[in-house]
PDB file of C-alpha atoms in Angstrom:
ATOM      1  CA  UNK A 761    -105.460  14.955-102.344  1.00  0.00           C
ATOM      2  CA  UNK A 762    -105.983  18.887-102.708  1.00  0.00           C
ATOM      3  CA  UNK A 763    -108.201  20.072-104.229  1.00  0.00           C
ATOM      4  CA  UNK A 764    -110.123  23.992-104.231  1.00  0.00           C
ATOM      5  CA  UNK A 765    -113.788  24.407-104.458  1.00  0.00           C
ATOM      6  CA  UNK A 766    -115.687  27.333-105.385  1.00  0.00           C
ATOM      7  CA  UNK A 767    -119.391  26.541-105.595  1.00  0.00           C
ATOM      8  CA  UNK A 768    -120.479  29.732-107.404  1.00  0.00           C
ATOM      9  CA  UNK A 769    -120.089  29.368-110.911  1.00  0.00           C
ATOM     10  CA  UNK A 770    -121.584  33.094-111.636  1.00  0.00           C
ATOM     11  CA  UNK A 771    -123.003  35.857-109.531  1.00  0.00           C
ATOM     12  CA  UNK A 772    -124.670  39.224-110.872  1.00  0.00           C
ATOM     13  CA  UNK A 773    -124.983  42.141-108.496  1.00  0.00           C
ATOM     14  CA  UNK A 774    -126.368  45.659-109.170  1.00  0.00           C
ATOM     15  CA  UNK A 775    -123.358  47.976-108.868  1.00  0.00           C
ATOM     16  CA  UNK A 776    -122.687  49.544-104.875  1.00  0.00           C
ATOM     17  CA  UNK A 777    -123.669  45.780-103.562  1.00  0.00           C
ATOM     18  CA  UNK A 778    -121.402  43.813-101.545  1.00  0.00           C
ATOM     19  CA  UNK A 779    -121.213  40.330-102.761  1.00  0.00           C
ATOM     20  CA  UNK A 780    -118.569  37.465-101.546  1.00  0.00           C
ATOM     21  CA  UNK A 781    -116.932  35.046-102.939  1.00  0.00           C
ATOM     22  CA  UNK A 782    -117.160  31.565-101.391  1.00  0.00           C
ATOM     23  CA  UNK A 783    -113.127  29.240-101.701  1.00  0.00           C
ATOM     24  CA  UNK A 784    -113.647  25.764 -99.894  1.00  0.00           C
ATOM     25  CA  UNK A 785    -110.140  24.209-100.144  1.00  0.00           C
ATOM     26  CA  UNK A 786    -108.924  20.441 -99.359  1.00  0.00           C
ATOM     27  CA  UNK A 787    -105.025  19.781 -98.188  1.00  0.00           C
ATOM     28  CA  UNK A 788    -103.472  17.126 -96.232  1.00  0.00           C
ATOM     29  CA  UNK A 789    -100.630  19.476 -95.368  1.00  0.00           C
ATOM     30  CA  UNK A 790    -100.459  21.765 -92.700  1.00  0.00           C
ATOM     31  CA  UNK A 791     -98.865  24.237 -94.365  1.00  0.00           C
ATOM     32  CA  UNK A 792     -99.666  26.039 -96.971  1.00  0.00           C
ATOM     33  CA  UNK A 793    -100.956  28.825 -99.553  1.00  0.00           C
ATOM     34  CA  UNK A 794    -103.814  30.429-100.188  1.00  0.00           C
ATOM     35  CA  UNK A 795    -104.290  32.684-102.945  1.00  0.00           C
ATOM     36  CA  UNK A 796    -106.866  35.023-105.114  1.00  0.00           C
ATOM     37  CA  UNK A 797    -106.681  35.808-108.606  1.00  0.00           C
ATOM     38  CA  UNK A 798    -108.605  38.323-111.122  1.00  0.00           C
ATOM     39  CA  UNK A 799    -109.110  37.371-114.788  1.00  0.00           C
ATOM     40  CA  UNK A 800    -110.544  40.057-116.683  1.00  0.00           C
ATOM     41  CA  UNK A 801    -112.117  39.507-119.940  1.00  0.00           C
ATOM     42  CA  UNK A 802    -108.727  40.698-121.676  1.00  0.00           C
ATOM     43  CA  UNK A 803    -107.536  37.250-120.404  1.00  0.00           C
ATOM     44  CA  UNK A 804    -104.570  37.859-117.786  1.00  0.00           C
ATOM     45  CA  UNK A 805    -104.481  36.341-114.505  1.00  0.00           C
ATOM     46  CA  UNK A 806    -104.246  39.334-111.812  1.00  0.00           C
ATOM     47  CA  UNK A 807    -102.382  38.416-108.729  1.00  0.00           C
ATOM     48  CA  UNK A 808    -105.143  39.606-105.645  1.00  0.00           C
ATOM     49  CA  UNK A 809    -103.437  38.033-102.599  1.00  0.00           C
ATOM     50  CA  UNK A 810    -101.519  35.204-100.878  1.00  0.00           C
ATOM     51  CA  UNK A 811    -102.114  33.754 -97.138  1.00  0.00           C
ATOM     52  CA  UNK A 812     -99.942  31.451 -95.557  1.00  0.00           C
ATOM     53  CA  UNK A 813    -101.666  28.251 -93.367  1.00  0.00           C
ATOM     54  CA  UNK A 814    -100.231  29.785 -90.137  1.00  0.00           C
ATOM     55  CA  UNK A 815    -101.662  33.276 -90.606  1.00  0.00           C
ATOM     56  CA  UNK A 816    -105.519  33.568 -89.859  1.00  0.00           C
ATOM     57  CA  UNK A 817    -105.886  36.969 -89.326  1.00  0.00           C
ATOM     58  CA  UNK A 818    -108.375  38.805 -91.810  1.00  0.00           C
ATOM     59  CA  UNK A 819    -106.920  40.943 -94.632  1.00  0.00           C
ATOM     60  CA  UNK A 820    -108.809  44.240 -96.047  1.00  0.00           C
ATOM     61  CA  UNK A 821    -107.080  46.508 -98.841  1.00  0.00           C
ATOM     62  CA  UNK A 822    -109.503  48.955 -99.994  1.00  0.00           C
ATOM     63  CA  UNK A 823    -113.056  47.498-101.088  1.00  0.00           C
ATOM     64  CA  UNK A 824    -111.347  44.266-100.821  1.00  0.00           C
ATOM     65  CA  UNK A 825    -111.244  41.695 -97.878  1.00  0.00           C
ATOM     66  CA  UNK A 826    -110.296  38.109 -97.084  1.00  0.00           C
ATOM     67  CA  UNK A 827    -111.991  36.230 -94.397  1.00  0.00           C
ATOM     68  CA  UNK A 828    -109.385  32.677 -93.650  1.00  0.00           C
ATOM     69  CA  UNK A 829    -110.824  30.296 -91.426  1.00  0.00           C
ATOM     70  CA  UNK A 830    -108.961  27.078 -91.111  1.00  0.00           C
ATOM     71  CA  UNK A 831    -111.819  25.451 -88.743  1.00  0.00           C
ATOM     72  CA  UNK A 832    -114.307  25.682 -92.174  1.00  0.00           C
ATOM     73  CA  UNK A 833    -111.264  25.314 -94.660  1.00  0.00           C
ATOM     74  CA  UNK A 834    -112.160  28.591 -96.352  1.00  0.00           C
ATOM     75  CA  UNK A 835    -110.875  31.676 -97.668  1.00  0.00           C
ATOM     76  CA  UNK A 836    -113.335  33.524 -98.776  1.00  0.00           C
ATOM     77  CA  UNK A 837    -113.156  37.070-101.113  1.00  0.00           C
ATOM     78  CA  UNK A 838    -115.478  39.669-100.180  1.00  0.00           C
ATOM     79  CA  UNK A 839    -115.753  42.966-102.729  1.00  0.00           C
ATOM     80  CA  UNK A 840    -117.384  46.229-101.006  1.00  0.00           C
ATOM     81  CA  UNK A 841    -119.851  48.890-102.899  1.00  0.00           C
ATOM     82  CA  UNK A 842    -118.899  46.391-106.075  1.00  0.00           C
ATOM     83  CA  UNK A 843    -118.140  48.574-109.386  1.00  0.00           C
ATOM     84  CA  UNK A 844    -118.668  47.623-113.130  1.00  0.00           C
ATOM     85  CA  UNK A 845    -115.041  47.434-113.120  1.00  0.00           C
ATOM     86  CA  UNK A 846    -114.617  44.558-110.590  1.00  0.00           C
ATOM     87  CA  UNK A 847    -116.986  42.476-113.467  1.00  0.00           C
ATOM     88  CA  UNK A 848    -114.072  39.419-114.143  1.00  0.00           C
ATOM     89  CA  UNK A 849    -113.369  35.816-113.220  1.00  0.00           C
ATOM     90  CA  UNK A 850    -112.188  35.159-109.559  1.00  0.00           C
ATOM     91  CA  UNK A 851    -109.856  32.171-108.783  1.00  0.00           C
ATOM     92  CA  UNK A 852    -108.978  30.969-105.428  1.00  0.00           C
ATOM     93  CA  UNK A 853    -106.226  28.952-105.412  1.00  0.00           C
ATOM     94  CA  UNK A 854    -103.807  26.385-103.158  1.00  0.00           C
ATOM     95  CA  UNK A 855    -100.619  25.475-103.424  1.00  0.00           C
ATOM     96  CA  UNK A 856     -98.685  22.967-100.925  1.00  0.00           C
ATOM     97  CA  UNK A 857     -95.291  24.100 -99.107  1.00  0.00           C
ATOM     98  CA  UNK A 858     -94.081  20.302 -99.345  1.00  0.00           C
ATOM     99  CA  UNK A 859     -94.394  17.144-101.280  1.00  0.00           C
ATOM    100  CA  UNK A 860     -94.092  16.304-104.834  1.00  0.00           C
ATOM    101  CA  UNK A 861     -95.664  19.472-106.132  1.00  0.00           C
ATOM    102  CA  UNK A 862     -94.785  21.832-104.003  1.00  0.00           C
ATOM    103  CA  UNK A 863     -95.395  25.405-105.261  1.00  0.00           C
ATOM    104  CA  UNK A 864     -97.548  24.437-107.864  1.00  0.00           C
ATOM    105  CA  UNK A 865    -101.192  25.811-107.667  1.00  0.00           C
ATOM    106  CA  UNK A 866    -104.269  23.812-107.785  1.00  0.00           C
ATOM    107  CA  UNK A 867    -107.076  26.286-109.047  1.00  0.00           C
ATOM    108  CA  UNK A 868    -110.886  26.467-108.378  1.00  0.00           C
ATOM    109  CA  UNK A 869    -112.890  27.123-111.189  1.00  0.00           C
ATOM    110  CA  UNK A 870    -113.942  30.373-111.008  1.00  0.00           C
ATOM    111  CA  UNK A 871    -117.222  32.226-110.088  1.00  0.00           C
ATOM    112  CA  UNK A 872    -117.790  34.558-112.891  1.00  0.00           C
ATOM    113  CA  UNK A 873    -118.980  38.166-111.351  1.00  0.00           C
ATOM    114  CA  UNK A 874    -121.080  40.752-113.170  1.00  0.00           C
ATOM    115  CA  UNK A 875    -121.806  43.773-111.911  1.00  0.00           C
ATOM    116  CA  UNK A 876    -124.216  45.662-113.733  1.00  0.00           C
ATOM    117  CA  UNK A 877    -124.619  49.531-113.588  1.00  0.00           C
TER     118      UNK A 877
ATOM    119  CA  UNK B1095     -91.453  47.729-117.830  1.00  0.00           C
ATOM    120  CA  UNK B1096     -91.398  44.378-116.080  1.00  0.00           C
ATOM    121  CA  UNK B1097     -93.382  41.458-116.730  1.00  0.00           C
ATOM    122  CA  UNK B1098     -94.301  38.807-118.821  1.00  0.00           C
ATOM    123  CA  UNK B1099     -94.379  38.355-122.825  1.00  0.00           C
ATOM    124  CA  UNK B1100     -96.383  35.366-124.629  1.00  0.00           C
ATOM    125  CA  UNK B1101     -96.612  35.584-128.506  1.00  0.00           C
ATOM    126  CA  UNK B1102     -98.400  35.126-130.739  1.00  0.00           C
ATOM    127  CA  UNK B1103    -102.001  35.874-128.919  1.00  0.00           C
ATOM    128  CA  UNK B1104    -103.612  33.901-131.573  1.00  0.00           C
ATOM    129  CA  UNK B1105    -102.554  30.887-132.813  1.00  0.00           C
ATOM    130  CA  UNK B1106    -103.662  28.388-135.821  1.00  0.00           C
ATOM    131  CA  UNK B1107    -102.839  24.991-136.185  1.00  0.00           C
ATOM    132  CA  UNK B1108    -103.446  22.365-138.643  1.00  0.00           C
ATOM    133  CA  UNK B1109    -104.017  18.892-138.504  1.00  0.00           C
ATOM    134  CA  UNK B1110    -100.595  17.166-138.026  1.00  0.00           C
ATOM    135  CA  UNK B1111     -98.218  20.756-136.898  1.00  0.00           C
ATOM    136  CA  UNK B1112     -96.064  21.144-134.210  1.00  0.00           C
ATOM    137  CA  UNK B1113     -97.161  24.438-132.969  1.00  0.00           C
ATOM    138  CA  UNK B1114     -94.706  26.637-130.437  1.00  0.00           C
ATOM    139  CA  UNK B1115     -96.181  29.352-128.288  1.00  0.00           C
ATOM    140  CA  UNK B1116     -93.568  31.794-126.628  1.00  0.00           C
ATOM    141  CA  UNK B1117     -92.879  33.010-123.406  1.00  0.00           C
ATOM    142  CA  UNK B1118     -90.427  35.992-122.300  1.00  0.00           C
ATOM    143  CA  UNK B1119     -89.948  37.326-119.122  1.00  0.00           C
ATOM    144  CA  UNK B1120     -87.763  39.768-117.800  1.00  0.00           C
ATOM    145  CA  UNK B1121     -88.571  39.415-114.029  1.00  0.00           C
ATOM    146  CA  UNK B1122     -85.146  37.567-112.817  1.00  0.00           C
ATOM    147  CA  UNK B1123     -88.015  34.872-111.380  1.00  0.00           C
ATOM    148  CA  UNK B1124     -86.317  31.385-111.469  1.00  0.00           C
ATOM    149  CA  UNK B1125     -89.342  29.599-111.964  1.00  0.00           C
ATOM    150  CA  UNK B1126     -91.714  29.637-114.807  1.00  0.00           C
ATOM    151  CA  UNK B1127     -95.241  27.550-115.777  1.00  0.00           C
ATOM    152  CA  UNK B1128     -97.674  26.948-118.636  1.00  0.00           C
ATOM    153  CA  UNK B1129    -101.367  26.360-117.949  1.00  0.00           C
ATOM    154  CA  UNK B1130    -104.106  25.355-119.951  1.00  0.00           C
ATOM    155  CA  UNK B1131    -107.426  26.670-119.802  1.00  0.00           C
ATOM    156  CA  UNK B1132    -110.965  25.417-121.395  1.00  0.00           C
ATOM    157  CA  UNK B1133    -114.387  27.536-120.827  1.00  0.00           C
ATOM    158  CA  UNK B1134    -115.315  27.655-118.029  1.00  0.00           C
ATOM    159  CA  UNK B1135    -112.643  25.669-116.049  1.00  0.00           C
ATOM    160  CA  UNK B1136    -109.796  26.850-113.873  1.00  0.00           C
ATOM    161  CA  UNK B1137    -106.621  26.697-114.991  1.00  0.00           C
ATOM    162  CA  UNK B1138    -104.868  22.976-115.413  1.00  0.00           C
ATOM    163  CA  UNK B1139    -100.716  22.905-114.964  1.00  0.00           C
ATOM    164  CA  UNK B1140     -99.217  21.296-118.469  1.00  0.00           C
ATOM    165  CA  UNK B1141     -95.537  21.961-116.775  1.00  0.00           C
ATOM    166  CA  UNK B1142     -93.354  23.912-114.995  1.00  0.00           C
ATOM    167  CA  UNK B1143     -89.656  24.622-114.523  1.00  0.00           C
ATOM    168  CA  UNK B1144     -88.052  25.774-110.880  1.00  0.00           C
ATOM    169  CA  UNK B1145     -85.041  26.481-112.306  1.00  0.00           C
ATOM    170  CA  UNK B1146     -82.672  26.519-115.893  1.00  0.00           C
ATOM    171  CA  UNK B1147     -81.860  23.297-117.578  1.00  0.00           C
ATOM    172  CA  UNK B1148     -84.696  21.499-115.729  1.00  0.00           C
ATOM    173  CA  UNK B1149     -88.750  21.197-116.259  1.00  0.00           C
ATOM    174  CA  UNK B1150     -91.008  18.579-114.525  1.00  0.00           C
ATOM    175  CA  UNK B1151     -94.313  17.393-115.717  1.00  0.00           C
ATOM    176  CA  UNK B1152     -97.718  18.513-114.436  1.00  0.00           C
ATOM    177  CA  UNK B1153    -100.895  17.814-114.393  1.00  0.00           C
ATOM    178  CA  UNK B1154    -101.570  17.395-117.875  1.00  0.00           C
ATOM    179  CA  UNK B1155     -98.339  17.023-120.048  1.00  0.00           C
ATOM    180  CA  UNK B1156     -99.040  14.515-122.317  1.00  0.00           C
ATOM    181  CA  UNK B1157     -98.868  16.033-126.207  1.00  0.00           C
ATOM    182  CA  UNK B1158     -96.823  18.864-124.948  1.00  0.00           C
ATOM    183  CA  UNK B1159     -93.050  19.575-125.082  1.00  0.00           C
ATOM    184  CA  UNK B1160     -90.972  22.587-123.021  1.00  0.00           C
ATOM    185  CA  UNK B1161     -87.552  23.808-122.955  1.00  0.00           C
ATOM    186  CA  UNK B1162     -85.611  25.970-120.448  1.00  0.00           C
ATOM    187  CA  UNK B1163     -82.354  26.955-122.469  1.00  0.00           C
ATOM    188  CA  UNK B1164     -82.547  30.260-120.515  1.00  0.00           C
ATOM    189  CA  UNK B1165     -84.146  31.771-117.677  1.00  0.00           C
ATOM    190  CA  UNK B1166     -85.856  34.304-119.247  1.00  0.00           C
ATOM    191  CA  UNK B1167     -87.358  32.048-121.324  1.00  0.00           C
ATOM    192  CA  UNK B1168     -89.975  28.712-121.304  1.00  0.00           C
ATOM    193  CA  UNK B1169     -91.341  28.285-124.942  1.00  0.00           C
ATOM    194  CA  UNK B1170     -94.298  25.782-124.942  1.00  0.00           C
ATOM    195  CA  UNK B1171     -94.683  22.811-128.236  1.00  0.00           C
ATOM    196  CA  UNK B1172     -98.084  21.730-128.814  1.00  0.00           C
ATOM    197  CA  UNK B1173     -97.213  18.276-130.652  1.00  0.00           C
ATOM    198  CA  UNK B1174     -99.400  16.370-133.476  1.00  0.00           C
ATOM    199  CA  UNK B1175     -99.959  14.310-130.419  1.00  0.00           C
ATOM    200  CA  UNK B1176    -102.389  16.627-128.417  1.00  0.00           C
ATOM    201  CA  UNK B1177    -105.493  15.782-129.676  1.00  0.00           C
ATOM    202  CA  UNK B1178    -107.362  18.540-128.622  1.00  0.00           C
ATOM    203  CA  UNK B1179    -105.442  21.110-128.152  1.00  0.00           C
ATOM    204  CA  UNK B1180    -108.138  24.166-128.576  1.00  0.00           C
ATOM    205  CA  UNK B1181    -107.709  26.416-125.765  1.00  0.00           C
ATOM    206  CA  UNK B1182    -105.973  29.578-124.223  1.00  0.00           C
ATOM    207  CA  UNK B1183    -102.695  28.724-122.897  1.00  0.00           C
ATOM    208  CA  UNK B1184    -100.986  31.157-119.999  1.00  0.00           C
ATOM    209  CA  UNK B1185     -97.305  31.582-119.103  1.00  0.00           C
ATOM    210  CA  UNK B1186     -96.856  32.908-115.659  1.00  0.00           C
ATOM    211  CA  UNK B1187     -93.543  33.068-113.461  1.00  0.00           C
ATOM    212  CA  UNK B1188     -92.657  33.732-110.104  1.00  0.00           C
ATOM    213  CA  UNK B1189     -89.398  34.087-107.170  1.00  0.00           C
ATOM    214  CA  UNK B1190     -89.529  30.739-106.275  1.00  0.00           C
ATOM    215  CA  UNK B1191     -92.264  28.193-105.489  1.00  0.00           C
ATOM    216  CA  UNK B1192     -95.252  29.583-103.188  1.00  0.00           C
ATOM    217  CA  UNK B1193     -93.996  33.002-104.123  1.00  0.00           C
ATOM    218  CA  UNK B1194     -97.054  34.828-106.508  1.00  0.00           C
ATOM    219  CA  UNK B1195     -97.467  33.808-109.657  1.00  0.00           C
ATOM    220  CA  UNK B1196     -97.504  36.326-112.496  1.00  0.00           C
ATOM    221  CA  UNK B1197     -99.048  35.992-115.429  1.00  0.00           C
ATOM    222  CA  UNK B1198     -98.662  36.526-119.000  1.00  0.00           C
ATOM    223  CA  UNK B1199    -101.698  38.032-121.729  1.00  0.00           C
ATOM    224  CA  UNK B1200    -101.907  34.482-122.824  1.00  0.00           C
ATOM    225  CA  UNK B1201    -102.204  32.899-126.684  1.00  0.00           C
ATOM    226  CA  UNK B1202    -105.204  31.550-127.461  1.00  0.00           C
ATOM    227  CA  UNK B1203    -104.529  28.131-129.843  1.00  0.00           C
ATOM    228  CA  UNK B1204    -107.087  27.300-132.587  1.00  0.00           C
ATOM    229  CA  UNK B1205    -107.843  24.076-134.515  1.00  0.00           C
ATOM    230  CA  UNK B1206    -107.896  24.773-138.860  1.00  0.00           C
TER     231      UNK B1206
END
């Protein structure tokens, strides 16, 4: 069964920190998505990034990166010199290319992140 | 501007209603989805619709009811039958499956 992981339910940095996210994720198939949202507190899901299964080649755009390791099943989010604005709700999330539910994502929980001035 | 449109953002319901949250969007995606969420959990999938004329059930459709008349459009019922149905619900869309999902503001459903 699939199923996504994130073991940090909150983390609070002082603002200009680094801190990363940690996305375990369990799937039977061999291919398929990986992706990162943002919920702010105004409630909307942000769309961050999607990797495909086959593509394991770390992603940076701007303070952001994404470090996919198959070997660890992993995708983790790592935020640069963190800003008061990046405070939100982070979900990873999977989604399998075949099957019954294909296309349908199967979220993490969330780690909570506050950065404070 | 493109994007998604759920109304109301607050919702009331009372013991016994039928309740029916809206979702617009004006993307051209062919596939739409409503999710529930409850503090502090991730987002469950109540169900989802890859194209017009036909839904499928996710993870968690009992006491809920869709319809997808249009493509522009996947209203959501909250029946008498969802016995606990305080929580924020999101509407999100996307291309096809595996393509991004986008999201809607969300309506957050309350319990008179």
């Amino acid at each position: 069964a699939q199923k996504v992981t994130q073991a940090q339910t909150e983390i609070s940095v002082v603002e200009k920190e680094d801190v990363t996210l940690d996305c375990v994720y369990e799937t039977r198939d061999t291919t398929y998505y990986l992706f990162w949202y943002k919920q702010p507190p105004s409630g909307e899901l942000v769309f961050l990034i999607r990797r495909n299964s086959f593509d394991e080649q770390n992603e940076i755009s701007g303070r952001y990166s994404w470090n996919f390791q198959k070997s660890t099943s992993s995708f983790n989010f790592t935020i640069t010199a963190s800003q008061v604005v990046d405070s939100a709700v982070y979900f990873c999330a999977l989604s399998e290319a075949y099957g019954g539910s294909q296309g349908n994502l199967i979220f993490g929980k969330g780690t909570k992140l506050s950065v404070k001035p | 501007d493109g994007g998604i449109t759920q109304s109301p953002k607050y919702l009331f319901r009372k013991e016994g209603q039928n309740v029916t949250l809206s979702c617009e969007q004006n993307l051209n995606h062919d596939a739409m989805y409503w999710y529930r969420q409850d503090p502090g959990q991730g987002l469950r999938l109540i169900y989802y619709s890859q194209i017009v004329n036909d839904f499928q059930k996710g993870d968690i459709a009992e006491g809920y009811s869709v319809s997808r008349e249009k493509k522009e459009s996947f209203p959501l019922t909250v029946t008498s039958a969802q016995k606990n149905p305080t929580a924020f619900y999101l509407c999100a869309s996307s291309r096809s499956y595996n393509q991004p999902q986008h999201f809607g503001d969300g309506t957050r459903l309350s319990i008179l």
